[in-house]
mmCIF file of C-alpha atoms in Angstrom:
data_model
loop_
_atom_site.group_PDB
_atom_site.id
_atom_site.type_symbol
_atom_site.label_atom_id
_atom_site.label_comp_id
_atom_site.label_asym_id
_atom_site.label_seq_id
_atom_site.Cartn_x
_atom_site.Cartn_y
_atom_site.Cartn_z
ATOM 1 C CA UNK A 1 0.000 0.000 0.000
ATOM 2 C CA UNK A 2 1.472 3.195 -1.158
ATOM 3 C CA UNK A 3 0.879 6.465 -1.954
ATOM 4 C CA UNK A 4 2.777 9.758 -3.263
ATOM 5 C CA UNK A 5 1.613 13.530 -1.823
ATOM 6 C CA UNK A 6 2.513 16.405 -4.509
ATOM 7 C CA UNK A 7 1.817 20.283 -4.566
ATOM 8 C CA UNK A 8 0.372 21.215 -8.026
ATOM 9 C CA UNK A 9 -0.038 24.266 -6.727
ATOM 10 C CA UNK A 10 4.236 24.472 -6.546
ATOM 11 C CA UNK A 11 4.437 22.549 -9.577
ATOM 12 C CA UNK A 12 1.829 24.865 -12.167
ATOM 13 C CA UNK A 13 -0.400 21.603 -12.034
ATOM 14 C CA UNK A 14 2.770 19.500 -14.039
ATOM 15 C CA UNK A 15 3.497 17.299 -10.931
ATOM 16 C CA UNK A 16 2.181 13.313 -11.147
ATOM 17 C CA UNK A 17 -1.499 13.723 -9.181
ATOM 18 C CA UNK A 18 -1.853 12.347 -5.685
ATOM 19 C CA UNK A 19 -2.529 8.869 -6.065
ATOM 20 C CA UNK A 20 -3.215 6.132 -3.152
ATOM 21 C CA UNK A 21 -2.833 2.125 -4.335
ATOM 22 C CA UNK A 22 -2.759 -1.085 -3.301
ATOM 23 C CA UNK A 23 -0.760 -4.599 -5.008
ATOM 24 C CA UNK A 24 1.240 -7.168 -4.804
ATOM 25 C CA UNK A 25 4.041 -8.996 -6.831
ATOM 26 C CA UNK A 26 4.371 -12.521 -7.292
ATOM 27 C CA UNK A 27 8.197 -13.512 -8.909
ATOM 28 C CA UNK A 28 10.073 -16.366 -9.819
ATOM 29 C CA UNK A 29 13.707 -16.437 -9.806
ATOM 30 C CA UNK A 30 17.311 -17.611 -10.430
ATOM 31 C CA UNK A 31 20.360 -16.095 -8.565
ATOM 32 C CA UNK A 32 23.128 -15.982 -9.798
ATOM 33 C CA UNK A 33 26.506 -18.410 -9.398
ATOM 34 C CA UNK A 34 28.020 -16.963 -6.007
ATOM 35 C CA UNK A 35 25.040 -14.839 -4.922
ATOM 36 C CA UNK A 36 23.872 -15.732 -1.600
ATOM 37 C CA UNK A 37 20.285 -14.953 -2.666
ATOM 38 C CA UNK A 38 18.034 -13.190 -5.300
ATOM 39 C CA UNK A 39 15.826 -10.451 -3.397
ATOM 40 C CA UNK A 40 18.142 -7.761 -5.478
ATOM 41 C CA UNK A 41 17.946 -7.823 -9.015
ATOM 42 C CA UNK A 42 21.654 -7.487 -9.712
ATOM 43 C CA UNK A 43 22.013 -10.907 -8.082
ATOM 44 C CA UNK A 44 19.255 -12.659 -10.632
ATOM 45 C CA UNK A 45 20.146 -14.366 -13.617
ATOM 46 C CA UNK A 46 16.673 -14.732 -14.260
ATOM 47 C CA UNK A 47 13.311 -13.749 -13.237
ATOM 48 C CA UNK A 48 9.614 -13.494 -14.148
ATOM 49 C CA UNK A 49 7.482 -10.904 -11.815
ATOM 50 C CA UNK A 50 3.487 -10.829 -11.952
ATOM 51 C CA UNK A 51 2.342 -7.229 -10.572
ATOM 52 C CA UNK A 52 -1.154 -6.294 -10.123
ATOM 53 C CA UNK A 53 -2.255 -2.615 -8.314
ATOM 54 C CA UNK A 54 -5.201 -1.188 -7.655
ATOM 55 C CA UNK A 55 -5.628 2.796 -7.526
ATOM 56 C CA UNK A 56 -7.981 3.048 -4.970
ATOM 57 C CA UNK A 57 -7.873 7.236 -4.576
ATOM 58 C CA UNK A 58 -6.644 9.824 -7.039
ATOM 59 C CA UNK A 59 -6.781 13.325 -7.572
ATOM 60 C CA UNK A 60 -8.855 13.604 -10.615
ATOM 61 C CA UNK A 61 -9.461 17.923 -10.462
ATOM 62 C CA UNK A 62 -10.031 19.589 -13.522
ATOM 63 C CA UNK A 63 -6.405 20.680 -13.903
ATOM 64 C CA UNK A 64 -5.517 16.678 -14.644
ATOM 65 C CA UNK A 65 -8.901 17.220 -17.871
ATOM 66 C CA UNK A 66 -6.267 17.085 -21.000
ATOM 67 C CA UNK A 67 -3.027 15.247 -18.690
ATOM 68 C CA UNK A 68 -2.737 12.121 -19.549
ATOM 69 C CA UNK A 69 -2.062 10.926 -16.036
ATOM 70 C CA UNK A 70 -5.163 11.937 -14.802
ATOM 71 C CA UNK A 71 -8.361 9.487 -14.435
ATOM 72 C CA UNK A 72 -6.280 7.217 -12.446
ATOM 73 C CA UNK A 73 -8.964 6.943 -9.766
ATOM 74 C CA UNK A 74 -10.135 2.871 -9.600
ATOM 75 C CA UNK A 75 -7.599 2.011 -12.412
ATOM 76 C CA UNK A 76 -6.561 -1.987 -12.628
ATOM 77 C CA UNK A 77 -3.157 -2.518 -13.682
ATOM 78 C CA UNK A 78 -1.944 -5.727 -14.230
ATOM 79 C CA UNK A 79 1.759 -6.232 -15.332
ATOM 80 C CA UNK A 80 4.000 -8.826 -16.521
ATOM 81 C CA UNK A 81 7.825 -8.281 -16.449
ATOM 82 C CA UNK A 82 10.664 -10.964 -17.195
ATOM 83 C CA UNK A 83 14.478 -10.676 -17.838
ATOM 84 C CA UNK A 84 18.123 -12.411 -18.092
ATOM 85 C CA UNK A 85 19.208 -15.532 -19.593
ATOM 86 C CA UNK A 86 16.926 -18.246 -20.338
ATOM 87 C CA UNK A 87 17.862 -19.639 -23.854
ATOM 88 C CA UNK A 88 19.542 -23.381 -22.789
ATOM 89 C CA UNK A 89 21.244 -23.370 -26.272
ATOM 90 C CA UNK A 90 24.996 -24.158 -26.200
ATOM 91 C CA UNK A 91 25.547 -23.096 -29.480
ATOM 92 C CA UNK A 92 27.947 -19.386 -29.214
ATOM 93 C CA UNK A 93 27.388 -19.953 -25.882
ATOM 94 C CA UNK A 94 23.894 -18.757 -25.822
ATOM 95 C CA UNK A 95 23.071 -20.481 -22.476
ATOM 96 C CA UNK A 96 25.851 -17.510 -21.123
ATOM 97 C CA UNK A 97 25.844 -14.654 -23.476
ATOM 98 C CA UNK A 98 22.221 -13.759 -24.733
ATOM 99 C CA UNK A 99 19.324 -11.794 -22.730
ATOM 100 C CA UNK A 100 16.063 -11.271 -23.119
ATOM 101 C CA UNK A 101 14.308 -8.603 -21.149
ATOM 102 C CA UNK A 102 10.516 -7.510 -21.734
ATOM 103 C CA UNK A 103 7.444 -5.896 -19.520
ATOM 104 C CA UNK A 104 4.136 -6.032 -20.884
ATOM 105 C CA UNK A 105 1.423 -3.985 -18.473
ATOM 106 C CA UNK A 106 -2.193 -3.434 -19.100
ATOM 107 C CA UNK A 107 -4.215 -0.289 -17.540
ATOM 108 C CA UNK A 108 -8.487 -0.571 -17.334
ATOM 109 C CA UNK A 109 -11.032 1.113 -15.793
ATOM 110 C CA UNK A 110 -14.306 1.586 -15.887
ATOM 111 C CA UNK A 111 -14.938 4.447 -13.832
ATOM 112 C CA UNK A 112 -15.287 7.622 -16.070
ATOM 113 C CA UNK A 113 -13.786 11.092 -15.713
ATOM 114 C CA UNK A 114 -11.994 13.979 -17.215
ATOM 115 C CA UNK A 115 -14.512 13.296 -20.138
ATOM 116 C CA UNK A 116 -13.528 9.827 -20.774
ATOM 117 C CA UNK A 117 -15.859 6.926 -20.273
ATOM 118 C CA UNK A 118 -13.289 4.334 -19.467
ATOM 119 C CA UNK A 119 -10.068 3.567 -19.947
ATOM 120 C CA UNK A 120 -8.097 1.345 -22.001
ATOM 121 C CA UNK A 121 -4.586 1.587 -22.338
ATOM 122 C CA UNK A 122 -0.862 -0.773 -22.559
ATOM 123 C CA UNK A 123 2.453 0.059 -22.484
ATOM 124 C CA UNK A 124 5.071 -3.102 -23.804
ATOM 125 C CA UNK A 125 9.230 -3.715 -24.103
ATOM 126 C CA UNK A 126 11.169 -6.401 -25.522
ATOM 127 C CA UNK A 127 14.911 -6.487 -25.642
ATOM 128 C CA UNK A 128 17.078 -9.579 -27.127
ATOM 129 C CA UNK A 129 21.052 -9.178 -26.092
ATOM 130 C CA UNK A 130 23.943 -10.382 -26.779
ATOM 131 C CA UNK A 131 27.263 -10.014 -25.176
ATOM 132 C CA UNK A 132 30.363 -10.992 -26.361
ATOM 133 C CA UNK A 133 32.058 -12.448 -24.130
ATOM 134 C CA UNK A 134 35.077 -13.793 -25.634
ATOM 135 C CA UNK A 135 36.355 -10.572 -26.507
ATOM 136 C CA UNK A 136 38.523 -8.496 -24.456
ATOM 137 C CA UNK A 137 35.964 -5.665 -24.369
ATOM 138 C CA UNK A 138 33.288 -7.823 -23.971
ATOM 139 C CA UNK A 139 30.746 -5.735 -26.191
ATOM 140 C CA UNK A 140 27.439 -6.006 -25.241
ATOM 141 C CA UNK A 141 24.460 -5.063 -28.040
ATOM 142 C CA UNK A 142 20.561 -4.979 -27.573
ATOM 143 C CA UNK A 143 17.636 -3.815 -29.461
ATOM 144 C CA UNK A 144 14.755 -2.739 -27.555
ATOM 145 C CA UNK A 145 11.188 -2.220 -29.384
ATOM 146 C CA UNK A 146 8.863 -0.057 -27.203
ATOM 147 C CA UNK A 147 5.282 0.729 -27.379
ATOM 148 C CA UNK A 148 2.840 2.794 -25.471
ATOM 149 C CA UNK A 149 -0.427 3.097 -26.646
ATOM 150 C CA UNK A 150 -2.665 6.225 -27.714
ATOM 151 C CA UNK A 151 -5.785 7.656 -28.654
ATOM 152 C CA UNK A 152 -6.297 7.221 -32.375
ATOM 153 C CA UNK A 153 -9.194 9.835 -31.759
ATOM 154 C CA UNK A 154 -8.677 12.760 -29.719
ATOM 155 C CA UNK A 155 -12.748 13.261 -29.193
ATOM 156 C CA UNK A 156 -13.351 9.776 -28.123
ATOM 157 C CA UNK A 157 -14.601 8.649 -24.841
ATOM 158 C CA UNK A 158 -12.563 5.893 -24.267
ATOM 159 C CA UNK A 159 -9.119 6.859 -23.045
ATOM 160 C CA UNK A 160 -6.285 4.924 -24.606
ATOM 161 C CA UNK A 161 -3.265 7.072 -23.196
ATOM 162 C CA UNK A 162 -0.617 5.109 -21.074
ATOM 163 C CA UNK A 163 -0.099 6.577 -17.955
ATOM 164 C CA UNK A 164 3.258 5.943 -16.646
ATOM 165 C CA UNK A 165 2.669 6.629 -12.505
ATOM 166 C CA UNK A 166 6.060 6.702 -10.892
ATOM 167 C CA UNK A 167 8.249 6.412 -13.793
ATOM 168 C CA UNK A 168 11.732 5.598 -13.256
ATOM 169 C CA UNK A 169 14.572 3.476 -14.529
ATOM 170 C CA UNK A 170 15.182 1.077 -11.417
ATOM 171 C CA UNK A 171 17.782 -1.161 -11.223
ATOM 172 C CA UNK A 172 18.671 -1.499 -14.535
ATOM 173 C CA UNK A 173 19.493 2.266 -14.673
ATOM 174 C CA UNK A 174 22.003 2.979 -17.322
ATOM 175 C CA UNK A 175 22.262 5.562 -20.041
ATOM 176 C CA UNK A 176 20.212 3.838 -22.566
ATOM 177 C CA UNK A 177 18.000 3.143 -19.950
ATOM 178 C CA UNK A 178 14.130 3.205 -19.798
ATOM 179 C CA UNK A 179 13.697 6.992 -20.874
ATOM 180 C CA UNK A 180 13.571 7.056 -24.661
ATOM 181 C CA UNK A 181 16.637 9.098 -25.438
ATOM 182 C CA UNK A 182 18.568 11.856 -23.062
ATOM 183 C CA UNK A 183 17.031 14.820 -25.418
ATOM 184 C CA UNK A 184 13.681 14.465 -26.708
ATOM 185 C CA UNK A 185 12.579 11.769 -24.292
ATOM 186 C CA UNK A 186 13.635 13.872 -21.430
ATOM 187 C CA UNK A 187 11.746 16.844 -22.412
ATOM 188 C CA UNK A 188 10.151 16.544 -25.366
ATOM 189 C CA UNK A 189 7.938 13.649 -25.771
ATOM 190 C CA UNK A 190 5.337 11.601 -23.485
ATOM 191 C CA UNK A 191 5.334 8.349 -22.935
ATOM 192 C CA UNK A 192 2.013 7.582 -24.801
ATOM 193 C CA UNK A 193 0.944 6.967 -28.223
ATOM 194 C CA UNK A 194 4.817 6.354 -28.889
ATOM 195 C CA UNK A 195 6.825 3.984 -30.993
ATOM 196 C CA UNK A 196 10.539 3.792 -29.713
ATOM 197 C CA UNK A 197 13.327 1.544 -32.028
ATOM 198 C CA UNK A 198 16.401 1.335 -29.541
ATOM 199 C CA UNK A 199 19.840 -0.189 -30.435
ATOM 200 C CA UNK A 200 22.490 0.211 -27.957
ATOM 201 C CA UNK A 201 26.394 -1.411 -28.011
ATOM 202 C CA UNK A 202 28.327 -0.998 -24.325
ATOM 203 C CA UNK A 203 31.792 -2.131 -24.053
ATOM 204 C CA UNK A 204 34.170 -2.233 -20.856
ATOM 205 C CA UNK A 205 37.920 -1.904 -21.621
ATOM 206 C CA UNK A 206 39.637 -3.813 -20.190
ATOM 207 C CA UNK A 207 41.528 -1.039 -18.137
ATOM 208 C CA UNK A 208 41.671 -0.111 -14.182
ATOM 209 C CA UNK A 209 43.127 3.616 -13.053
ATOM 210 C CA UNK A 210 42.556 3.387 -9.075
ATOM 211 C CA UNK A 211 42.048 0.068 -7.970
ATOM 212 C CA UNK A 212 41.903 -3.575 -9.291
ATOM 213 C CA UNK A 213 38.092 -3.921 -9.572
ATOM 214 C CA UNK A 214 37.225 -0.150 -10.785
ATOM 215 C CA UNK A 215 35.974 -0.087 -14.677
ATOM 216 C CA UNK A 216 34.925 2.017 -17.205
ATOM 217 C CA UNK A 217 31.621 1.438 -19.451
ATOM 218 C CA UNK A 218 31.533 3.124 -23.079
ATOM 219 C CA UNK A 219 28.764 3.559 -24.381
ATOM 220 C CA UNK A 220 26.288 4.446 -28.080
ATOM 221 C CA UNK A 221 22.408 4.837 -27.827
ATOM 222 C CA UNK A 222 20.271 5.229 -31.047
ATOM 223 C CA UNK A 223 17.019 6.181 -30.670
ATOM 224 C CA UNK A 224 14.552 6.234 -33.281
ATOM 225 C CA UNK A 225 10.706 7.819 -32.019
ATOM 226 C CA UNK A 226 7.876 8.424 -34.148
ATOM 227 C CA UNK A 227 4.333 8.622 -33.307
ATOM 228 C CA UNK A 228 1.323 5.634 -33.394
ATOM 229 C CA UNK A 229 -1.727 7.936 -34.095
ATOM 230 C CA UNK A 230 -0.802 11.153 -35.183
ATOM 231 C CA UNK A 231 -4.365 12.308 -35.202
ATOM 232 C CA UNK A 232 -4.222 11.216 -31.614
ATOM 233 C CA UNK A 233 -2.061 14.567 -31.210
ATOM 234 C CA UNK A 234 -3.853 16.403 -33.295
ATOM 235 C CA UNK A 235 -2.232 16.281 -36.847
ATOM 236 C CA UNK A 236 -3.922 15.552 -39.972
ATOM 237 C CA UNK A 237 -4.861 11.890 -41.142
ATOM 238 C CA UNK A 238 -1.831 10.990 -43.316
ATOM 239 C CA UNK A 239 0.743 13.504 -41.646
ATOM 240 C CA UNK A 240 3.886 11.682 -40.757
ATOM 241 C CA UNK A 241 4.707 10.044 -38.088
ATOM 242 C CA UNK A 242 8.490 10.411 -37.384
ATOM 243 C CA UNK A 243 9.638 12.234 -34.452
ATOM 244 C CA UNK A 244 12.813 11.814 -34.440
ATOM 245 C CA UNK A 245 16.501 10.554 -34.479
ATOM 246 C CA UNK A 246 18.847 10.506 -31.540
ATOM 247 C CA UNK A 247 22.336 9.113 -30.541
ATOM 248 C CA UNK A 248 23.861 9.393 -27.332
ATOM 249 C CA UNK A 249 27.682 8.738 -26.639
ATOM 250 C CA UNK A 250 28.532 7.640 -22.901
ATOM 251 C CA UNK A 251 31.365 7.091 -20.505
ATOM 252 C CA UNK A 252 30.566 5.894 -16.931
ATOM 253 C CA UNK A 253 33.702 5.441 -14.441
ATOM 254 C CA UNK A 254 32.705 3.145 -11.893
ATOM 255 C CA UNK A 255 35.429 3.194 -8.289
ATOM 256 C CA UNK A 256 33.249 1.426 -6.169
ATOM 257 C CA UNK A 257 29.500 0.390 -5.296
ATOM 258 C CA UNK A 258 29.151 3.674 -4.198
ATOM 259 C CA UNK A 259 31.640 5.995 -6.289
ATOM 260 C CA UNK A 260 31.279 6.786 -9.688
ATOM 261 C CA UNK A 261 31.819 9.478 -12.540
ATOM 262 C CA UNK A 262 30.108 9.932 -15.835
ATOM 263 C CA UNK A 263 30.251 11.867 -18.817
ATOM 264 C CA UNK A 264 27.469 12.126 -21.893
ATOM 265 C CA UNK A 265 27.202 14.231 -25.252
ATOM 266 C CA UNK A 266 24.132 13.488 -27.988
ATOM 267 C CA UNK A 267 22.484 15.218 -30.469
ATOM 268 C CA UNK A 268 18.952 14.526 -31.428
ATOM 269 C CA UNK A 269 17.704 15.459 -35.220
ATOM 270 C CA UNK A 270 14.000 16.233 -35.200
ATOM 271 C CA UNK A 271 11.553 14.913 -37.877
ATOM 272 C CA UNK A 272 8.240 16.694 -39.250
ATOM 273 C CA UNK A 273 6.025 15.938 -36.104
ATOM 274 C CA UNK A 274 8.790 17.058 -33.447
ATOM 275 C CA UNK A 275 9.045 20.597 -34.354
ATOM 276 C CA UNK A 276 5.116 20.853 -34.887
ATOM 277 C CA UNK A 277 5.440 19.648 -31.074
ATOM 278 C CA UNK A 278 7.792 21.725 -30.023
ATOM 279 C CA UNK A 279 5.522 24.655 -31.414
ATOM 280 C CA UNK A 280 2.609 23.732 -29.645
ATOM 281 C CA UNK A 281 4.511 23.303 -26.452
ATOM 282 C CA UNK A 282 6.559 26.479 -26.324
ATOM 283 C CA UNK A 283 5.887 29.514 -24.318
ATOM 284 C CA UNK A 284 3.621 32.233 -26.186
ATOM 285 C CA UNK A 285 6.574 34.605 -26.367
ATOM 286 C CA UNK A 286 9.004 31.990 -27.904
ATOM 287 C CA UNK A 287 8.477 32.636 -31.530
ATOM 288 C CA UNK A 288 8.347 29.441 -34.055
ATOM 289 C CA UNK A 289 11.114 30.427 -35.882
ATOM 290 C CA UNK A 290 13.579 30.492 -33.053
ATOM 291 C CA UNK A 291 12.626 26.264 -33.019
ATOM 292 C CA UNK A 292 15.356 24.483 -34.907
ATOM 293 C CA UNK A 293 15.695 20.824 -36.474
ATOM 294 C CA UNK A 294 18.900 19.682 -34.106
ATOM 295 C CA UNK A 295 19.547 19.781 -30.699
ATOM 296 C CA UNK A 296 22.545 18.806 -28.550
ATOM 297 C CA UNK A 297 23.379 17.702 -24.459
ATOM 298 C CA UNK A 298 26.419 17.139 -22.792
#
């Protein structure tokens, strides 16, 4: 039983509403050779995780009418999660090497509000890795496909946004992590009625400045985001659906379990829907043509 407590009135009505919920996880898992047990996630070589929660109080005030966060309150969300190495195939040592990580989650309620009758809505991963172990560096590369589902019409009475709730990236926090992209998905885009191609490569040279067990992680993200309904966001039938392109380049210096240093730079290219975006979002006094097609972070 949980709940968060937030301020809109600190936050110009952007904060997550307050929301009050009740669930419970079921999971099955395999630690890992030399781990005394599995209760962290680092120590798994496997798992599978059933999650249900119940919102059983949310602040549904008119300021939450076009979020899509709001109409939380008596929401059913039912998730299934899974990750690490299950593929007991020998062959380029498969049974060692490749990963499989996915979450598949399912929102519904049929309590109306903010104008909606009921809601509908999913949000889904899936990630197939490889590492290769042999080499020196021992490269790891994954493709992640991510969906969150959208209203196809912005008028309709069923709501078919995803709403995220807490959002965050866990234990399996890296760059290339759960947020799509360290530009546009970080302050740009919402995570609904999105389309997210992913394909990372991390390496670890094999290299150590301080101490025998520090270690550096290097690091390319490619992001590629374009929307599912475009009319859902109020473009034309037929406009396009690309958002846009991003790679990130990372270097993370790790000393310790508690010590570490990193450095990122990206640029992000926009496509045809993220400047129209961008438009609608800015500030009245920020004129359109000040909006330009690339954008950098370091």
């Amino acid at each position: 039983m949980l709940e968060n407590n937030s301020d809109n009135s600190y936050n110009h009505n952007n904060d997550r509403p307050k929301t009050k919920f009740i669930g419970f996880d079921i999971s099955l898992f395999k630690k890992k050779q030399g781990a005394k047990n599995g209760a962290d996630y680092k120590n798994r070589s496997a798992y599978v995780t059933m999650t249900y929660i119940h919102v059983r109080d949310a602040d549904s005030s008119s300021h939450y009418d076009d979020n899509i966060r709001g109409n939380r309150n008596g929401m059913n969300i039912v998730g299934l999660s899974f990750g690490g190495i299950f593929v007991p195939i020998n062959w380029l040592n498969i049974n060692k090497n490749f990963t499989f990580y996915g979450n598949f989650v399912g929102q519904q309620n049929s309590h109306g509000n903010n104008q909606y009758r009921s809601t509908e809505a999913y949000g889904m991963y899936i990630e197939p890795g490889y590492t290769f172990s042999n080499l020196s560096w021992k490269p790891h590369i994954f493709y992640r496909y991510t969906r969150f589902s959208g209203n196809k019409n912005p008028n309709g009475t069923v709501k078919r946004s995803y709403d995220p709730f807490f959002l965050i990236d866990g234990k399996r926090y890296t760059y290339g992590g759960y947020w799509p992209g360290e530009i546009v998905g970080m302050y740009m885009v919402g995570l609904s009625n999105l389309q997210i191609q992913q394909f990372d490569i991390t390496a670890v040279p094999p290299i150590h400045f301080f101490t025998k067990d520090d270690s550096l992680t290097l690091g390319v993200h490619f992001y590629n985001l374009s929307l599912i309904h475009p009319t859902g966001a109020g473009f034309k039938r037929g406009s396009s659906h690309h958002i846009s392109n991003e790679i990130d380049f990372s270097g993370e210096y790790n000393l310790d379990e508690n010590t570490s240093f990193s450095l990122l730079g990206g640029v992000a290219f926009s496509g045809p829907v993220a400047k129209k975006l961008a438009i609608n979002d800015a500030p009245k006094y920020v004129s359109p043509n000040q909006i330009g097609s690339t954008s950098g972070v370091l």
